[in-house]
Amino acid sequence: MAGAHRMVLEVEFFNEVGTGTGPTLEFYTLLSKELTQRALGAWRDTEDPQSPPALAAATTTATAAAATADPVKPAAHVAYVYAPHGLFPAPARPGSFDADVAGASGGSGLTRRDLFRLLGRVVGKALQDGRLLDLGLSPAFFRAVSGRTLALADLAEVDPPLGRTLGQLASAARRIAALRRAGAPEAEWRGVMVGGAAVEDLCLTFLLPGDDAHELRPGGADVAVTAANLSDYVDAVVDASVGGGIARQIEAFRAGLGDILPSPALGVFTEAELDCVLCGQGQAWTPELLGECVTFDHGYTAQSPPVRALVQVLCGYGPEEQRSFLRFVTGAPRLPPGGLAALQPRLTVVCKQPSGGGGGG
């Protein structure tokens, strides 16, 4: 189907007069945000350290309530995934992949497969039309999509605390295996310590860390992790987190991407290039850069006092303020590859006279 979607997608909003690039970029930005709602359960997630626990609980409750509310009226508080190391699929529990997602209204039939296929189509169309997304997918996600087998090092990239813990367990498992191969007494290899404790004293079972409903093997909640099966436990957690537990999400994404672009399309980019092409880039703003990349017209020059004041304010913006400003003026919160100089049309500041035609600049 890759050749069936070559027409450029442009979006107009009801009751708004804007057309063209701005509303279309705004559409992609809004869609990106919707795909990262926490209630969908599609992504690895952690609590935002900037959000008080009470607020996090309130927004989660509001999101669940909003699922059955008027779909046209936006929810007052919607919780979104916090993924400081990039968006990466949450492991799918056995038998849950084709069930309705938690954030969908009852009986909607929207599954995790649907979400990731939609995501693939969105990414494909954004690449095809040169649009920006506000997603921030992790490099490990792109590696998985390209067909690479992910391992513990990749898990440590998307979830550093879990990666560190599993790294310690894997190191202990290797020591245990070496002792057993050397014929060491059972008491010696069972005495290998992890963080100052014996493996059995860690009180682990074959459940996925952070999800007590996800068994790593049948009856895993009742299977204790011991020195004898520690290696199996580490392998099972890694597989559930970055292997078999996300394989169907990756497959669905590829299928959606293939609806728009040829399957190998992403293979021509590195992970960093893909992030830049899809999500744009950050850029420090200086007076010199703004002077080169911004057009001042209709009564304004670079030396006009209001322009100099504006430049001073813009140069003082941090990353989040830049995002807000860019979204206000372009519809997308990040700059395209090439930065401010690549904006089309160019960012232009003009002198607007009062409607009555009186003086003032």
PDB file of C-alpha atoms in Angstrom, residues 85-243:
ATOM      1  CA  HIS A  85      15.086   8.588  28.143  1.00  0.00           C
ATOM      2  CA  GLY A  86      12.734   8.502  25.169  1.00  0.00           C
ATOM      3  CA  LEU A  87       9.466   6.733  24.436  1.00  0.00           C
ATOM      4  CA  PHE A  88       9.727   2.948  24.411  1.00  0.00           C
ATOM      5  CA  PRO A  89       6.882   0.402  24.325  1.00  0.00           C
ATOM      6  CA  ALA A  90       5.658  -0.969  27.638  1.00  0.00           C
ATOM      7  CA  PRO A  91       5.809  -4.780  27.749  1.00  0.00           C
ATOM      8  CA  ALA A  92       2.544  -6.437  26.800  1.00  0.00           C
ATOM      9  CA  ARG A  93       1.281  -8.989  29.290  1.00  0.00           C
ATOM     10  CA  PRO A  94       0.513 -12.401  27.822  1.00  0.00           C
ATOM     11  CA  GLY A  95      -2.944 -12.304  26.245  1.00  0.00           C
ATOM     12  CA  SER A  96      -3.356  -8.522  26.603  1.00  0.00           C
ATOM     13  CA  PHE A  97      -2.083  -7.263  23.263  1.00  0.00           C
ATOM     14  CA  ASP A  98      -5.397  -7.482  21.424  1.00  0.00           C
ATOM     15  CA  ALA A  99      -7.554  -6.401  24.373  1.00  0.00           C
ATOM     16  CA  ASP A 100      -9.060  -2.903  24.534  1.00  0.00           C
ATOM     17  CA  VAL A 101      -6.557  -0.395  25.853  1.00  0.00           C
ATOM     18  CA  ALA A 102      -7.286   1.050  29.278  1.00  0.00           C
ATOM     19  CA  GLY A 103      -7.718   4.592  28.009  1.00  0.00           C
ATOM     20  CA  ALA A 104     -10.345   3.709  25.409  1.00  0.00           C
ATOM     21  CA  SER A 105     -14.029   3.892  26.183  1.00  0.00           C
ATOM     22  CA  GLY A 106     -15.691   0.535  26.770  1.00  0.00           C
ATOM     23  CA  GLY A 107     -16.387  -1.493  23.681  1.00  0.00           C
ATOM     24  CA  SER A 108     -14.360   0.799  21.404  1.00  0.00           C
ATOM     25  CA  GLY A 109     -12.294  -2.089  20.088  1.00  0.00           C
ATOM     26  CA  LEU A 110      -9.115   0.038  20.187  1.00  0.00           C
ATOM     27  CA  THR A 111      -6.205  -2.289  20.972  1.00  0.00           C
ATOM     28  CA  ARG A 112      -2.504  -1.855  21.505  1.00  0.00           C
ATOM     29  CA  ARG A 113      -2.020  -3.301  18.033  1.00  0.00           C
ATOM     30  CA  ASP A 114      -4.212  -0.490  16.635  1.00  0.00           C
ATOM     31  CA  LEU A 115      -2.238   2.157  18.511  1.00  0.00           C
ATOM     32  CA  PHE A 116       1.146   1.046  17.236  1.00  0.00           C
ATOM     33  CA  ARG A 117      -0.114   0.551  13.701  1.00  0.00           C
ATOM     34  CA  LEU A 118      -1.511   4.093  13.832  1.00  0.00           C
ATOM     35  CA  LEU A 119       1.827   5.322  15.158  1.00  0.00           C
ATOM     36  CA  GLY A 120       3.605   3.665  12.233  1.00  0.00           C
ATOM     37  CA  ARG A 121       1.282   5.392   9.783  1.00  0.00           C
ATOM     38  CA  VAL A 122       1.736   8.751  11.510  1.00  0.00           C
ATOM     39  CA  VAL A 123       5.531   8.429  11.407  1.00  0.00           C
ATOM     40  CA  GLY A 124       5.425   7.330   7.776  1.00  0.00           C
ATOM     41  CA  LYS A 125       3.191  10.221   6.729  1.00  0.00           C
ATOM     42  CA  ALA A 126       5.264  12.732   8.682  1.00  0.00           C
ATOM     43  CA  LEU A 127       8.410  11.509   6.927  1.00  0.00           C
ATOM     44  CA  GLN A 128       6.706  11.543   3.545  1.00  0.00           C
ATOM     45  CA  ASP A 129       5.318  15.081   3.920  1.00  0.00           C
ATOM     46  CA  GLY A 130       8.208  16.577   5.886  1.00  0.00           C
ATOM     47  CA  ARG A 131       6.145  17.247   9.028  1.00  0.00           C
ATOM     48  CA  LEU A 132       7.399  17.365  12.614  1.00  0.00           C
ATOM     49  CA  LEU A 133       6.160  15.164  15.459  1.00  0.00           C
ATOM     50  CA  ASP A 134       6.373  15.871  19.181  1.00  0.00           C
ATOM     51  CA  LEU A 135       7.152  12.299  20.227  1.00  0.00           C
ATOM     52  CA  GLY A 136      10.788  11.839  21.208  1.00  0.00           C
ATOM     53  CA  LEU A 137      10.987   8.102  20.472  1.00  0.00           C
ATOM     54  CA  SER A 138      13.981   6.416  22.061  1.00  0.00           C
ATOM     55  CA  PRO A 139      16.966   5.319  19.946  1.00  0.00           C
ATOM     56  CA  ALA A 140      16.346   1.768  21.196  1.00  0.00           C
ATOM     57  CA  PHE A 141      12.865   1.873  19.648  1.00  0.00           C
ATOM     58  CA  PHE A 142      14.320   2.753  16.259  1.00  0.00           C
ATOM     59  CA  ARG A 143      16.897  -0.024  16.626  1.00  0.00           C
ATOM     60  CA  ALA A 144      14.126  -2.525  17.301  1.00  0.00           C
ATOM     61  CA  VAL A 145      12.142  -1.284  14.295  1.00  0.00           C
ATOM     62  CA  SER A 146      15.223  -1.690  12.105  1.00  0.00           C
ATOM     63  CA  GLY A 147      15.378  -5.356  13.089  1.00  0.00           C
ATOM     64  CA  ARG A 148      18.183  -5.333  15.642  1.00  0.00           C
ATOM     65  CA  THR A 149      17.913  -7.715  18.587  1.00  0.00           C
ATOM     66  CA  LEU A 150      17.891  -5.691  21.787  1.00  0.00           C
ATOM     67  CA  ALA A 151      19.734  -6.768  24.909  1.00  0.00           C
ATOM     68  CA  LEU A 152      20.409  -5.714  28.494  1.00  0.00           C
ATOM     69  CA  ALA A 153      22.441  -2.698  27.354  1.00  0.00           C
ATOM     70  CA  ASP A 154      19.417  -1.394  25.444  1.00  0.00           C
ATOM     71  CA  LEU A 155      17.161  -1.923  28.457  1.00  0.00           C
ATOM     72  CA  ALA A 156      19.639   0.039  30.576  1.00  0.00           C
ATOM     73  CA  GLU A 157      19.281   2.884  28.075  1.00  0.00           C
ATOM     74  CA  VAL A 158      15.483   3.119  28.319  1.00  0.00           C
ATOM     75  CA  ASP A 159      15.218   2.258  32.041  1.00  0.00           C
ATOM     76  CA  PRO A 160      18.549   2.979  33.777  1.00  0.00           C
ATOM     77  CA  PRO A 161      17.479   1.932  37.321  1.00  0.00           C
ATOM     78  CA  LEU A 162      16.178  -1.442  36.122  1.00  0.00           C
ATOM     79  CA  GLY A 163      19.210  -1.817  33.879  1.00  0.00           C
ATOM     80  CA  ARG A 164      21.578  -1.267  36.805  1.00  0.00           C
ATOM     81  CA  THR A 165      19.744  -3.783  38.974  1.00  0.00           C
ATOM     82  CA  LEU A 166      19.673  -6.406  36.247  1.00  0.00           C
ATOM     83  CA  GLY A 167      23.336  -5.724  35.535  1.00  0.00           C
ATOM     84  CA  GLN A 168      24.168  -6.629  39.139  1.00  0.00           C
ATOM     85  CA  LEU A 169      22.020  -9.756  38.934  1.00  0.00           C
ATOM     86  CA  ALA A 170      23.562 -10.759  35.605  1.00  0.00           C
ATOM     87  CA  SER A 171      27.061 -10.325  37.033  1.00  0.00           C
ATOM     88  CA  ALA A 172      26.138 -12.544  39.992  1.00  0.00           C
ATOM     89  CA  ALA A 173      24.617 -15.117  37.620  1.00  0.00           C
ATOM     90  CA  ARG A 174      27.879 -15.261  35.659  1.00  0.00           C
ATOM     91  CA  ARG A 175      29.875 -15.790  38.859  1.00  0.00           C
ATOM     92  CA  ILE A 176      27.509 -18.559  39.912  1.00  0.00           C
ATOM     93  CA  ALA A 177      27.770 -20.236  36.508  1.00  0.00           C
ATOM     94  CA  ALA A 178      31.576 -20.059  36.604  1.00  0.00           C
ATOM     95  CA  LEU A 179      31.694 -21.613  40.068  1.00  0.00           C
ATOM     96  CA  ARG A 180      29.345 -24.414  39.048  1.00  0.00           C
ATOM     97  CA  ARG A 181      31.406 -25.166  35.941  1.00  0.00           C
ATOM     98  CA  ALA A 182      34.505 -25.325  38.117  1.00  0.00           C
ATOM     99  CA  GLY A 183      32.833 -27.864  40.400  1.00  0.00           C
ATOM    100  CA  ALA A 184      32.613 -25.575  43.430  1.00  0.00           C
ATOM    101  CA  PRO A 185      30.582 -26.834  46.403  1.00  0.00           C
ATOM    102  CA  GLU A 186      26.895 -25.900  46.314  1.00  0.00           C
ATOM    103  CA  ALA A 187      27.238 -23.829  49.463  1.00  0.00           C
ATOM    104  CA  GLU A 188      29.867 -21.690  47.744  1.00  0.00           C
ATOM    105  CA  TRP A 189      27.918 -20.823  44.581  1.00  0.00           C
ATOM    106  CA  ARG A 190      24.684 -20.380  46.518  1.00  0.00           C
ATOM    107  CA  GLY A 191      26.550 -17.936  48.728  1.00  0.00           C
ATOM    108  CA  VAL A 192      27.271 -15.476  45.909  1.00  0.00           C
ATOM    109  CA  MET A 193      26.065 -12.077  47.090  1.00  0.00           C
ATOM    110  CA  VAL A 194      24.150  -9.361  45.255  1.00  0.00           C
ATOM    111  CA  GLY A 195      24.446  -5.983  46.927  1.00  0.00           C
ATOM    112  CA  GLY A 196      25.393  -7.647  50.194  1.00  0.00           C
ATOM    113  CA  ALA A 197      22.542 -10.188  50.185  1.00  0.00           C
ATOM    114  CA  ALA A 198      22.187 -13.773  49.019  1.00  0.00           C
ATOM    115  CA  VAL A 199      19.980 -14.238  45.958  1.00  0.00           C
ATOM    116  CA  GLU A 200      17.265 -16.039  47.948  1.00  0.00           C
ATOM    117  CA  ASP A 201      17.201 -13.179  50.457  1.00  0.00           C
ATOM    118  CA  LEU A 202      16.167 -10.737  47.726  1.00  0.00           C
ATOM    119  CA  CYS A 203      12.678 -12.324  47.812  1.00  0.00           C
ATOM    120  CA  LEU A 204      12.223 -12.094  44.050  1.00  0.00           C
ATOM    121  CA  THR A 205       9.725 -14.128  42.065  1.00  0.00           C
ATOM    122  CA  PHE A 206       9.253 -14.610  38.324  1.00  0.00           C
ATOM    123  CA  LEU A 207       7.209 -11.427  37.901  1.00  0.00           C
ATOM    124  CA  LEU A 208       8.183  -8.488  35.724  1.00  0.00           C
ATOM    125  CA  PRO A 209       9.594  -5.729  37.971  1.00  0.00           C
ATOM    126  CA  GLY A 210       7.028  -2.976  38.319  1.00  0.00           C
ATOM    127  CA  ASP A 211       4.109  -5.109  37.110  1.00  0.00           C
ATOM    128  CA  ASP A 212       2.931  -7.785  39.524  1.00  0.00           C
ATOM    129  CA  ALA A 213       0.308  -8.925  37.000  1.00  0.00           C
ATOM    130  CA  HIS A 214       2.937  -9.859  34.393  1.00  0.00           C
ATOM    131  CA  GLU A 215       4.235 -13.376  35.020  1.00  0.00           C
ATOM    132  CA  LEU A 216       7.506 -14.240  33.325  1.00  0.00           C
ATOM    133  CA  ARG A 217       6.524 -17.907  33.207  1.00  0.00           C
ATOM    134  CA  PRO A 218       3.315 -19.792  34.021  1.00  0.00           C
ATOM    135  CA  GLY A 219       2.738 -19.553  37.760  1.00  0.00           C
ATOM    136  CA  GLY A 220       5.646 -17.132  38.029  1.00  0.00           C
ATOM    137  CA  ALA A 221       4.204 -15.411  41.080  1.00  0.00           C
ATOM    138  CA  ASP A 222       4.880 -18.606  43.039  1.00  0.00           C
ATOM    139  CA  VAL A 223       8.344 -19.344  41.602  1.00  0.00           C
ATOM    140  CA  ALA A 224      11.134 -17.936  43.757  1.00  0.00           C
ATOM    141  CA  VAL A 225      14.324 -16.638  42.176  1.00  0.00           C
ATOM    142  CA  THR A 226      17.291 -18.604  43.503  1.00  0.00           C
ATOM    143  CA  ALA A 227      20.979 -18.871  42.728  1.00  0.00           C
ATOM    144  CA  ALA A 228      20.141 -21.856  40.534  1.00  0.00           C
ATOM    145  CA  ASN A 229      17.665 -20.014  38.286  1.00  0.00           C
ATOM    146  CA  LEU A 230      18.967 -16.435  38.551  1.00  0.00           C
ATOM    147  CA  SER A 231      20.265 -16.451  34.980  1.00  0.00           C
ATOM    148  CA  ASP A 232      16.848 -17.601  33.726  1.00  0.00           C
ATOM    149  CA  TYR A 233      15.205 -14.745  35.623  1.00  0.00           C
ATOM    150  CA  VAL A 234      17.513 -12.105  34.141  1.00  0.00           C
ATOM    151  CA  ASP A 235      16.965 -13.470  30.632  1.00  0.00           C
ATOM    152  CA  ALA A 236      13.195 -13.520  31.164  1.00  0.00           C
ATOM    153  CA  VAL A 237      13.075  -9.899  32.348  1.00  0.00           C
ATOM    154  CA  VAL A 238      15.199  -8.728  29.418  1.00  0.00           C
ATOM    155  CA  ASP A 239      13.059 -10.669  26.943  1.00  0.00           C
ATOM    156  CA  ALA A 240       9.809  -9.316  28.379  1.00  0.00           C
ATOM    157  CA  SER A 241      11.168  -5.763  28.410  1.00  0.00           C
ATOM    158  CA  VAL A 242      12.969  -5.437  25.063  1.00  0.00           C
ATOM    159  CA  GLY A 243      12.365  -8.754  23.281  1.00  0.00           C
TER     160      GLY A 243
END
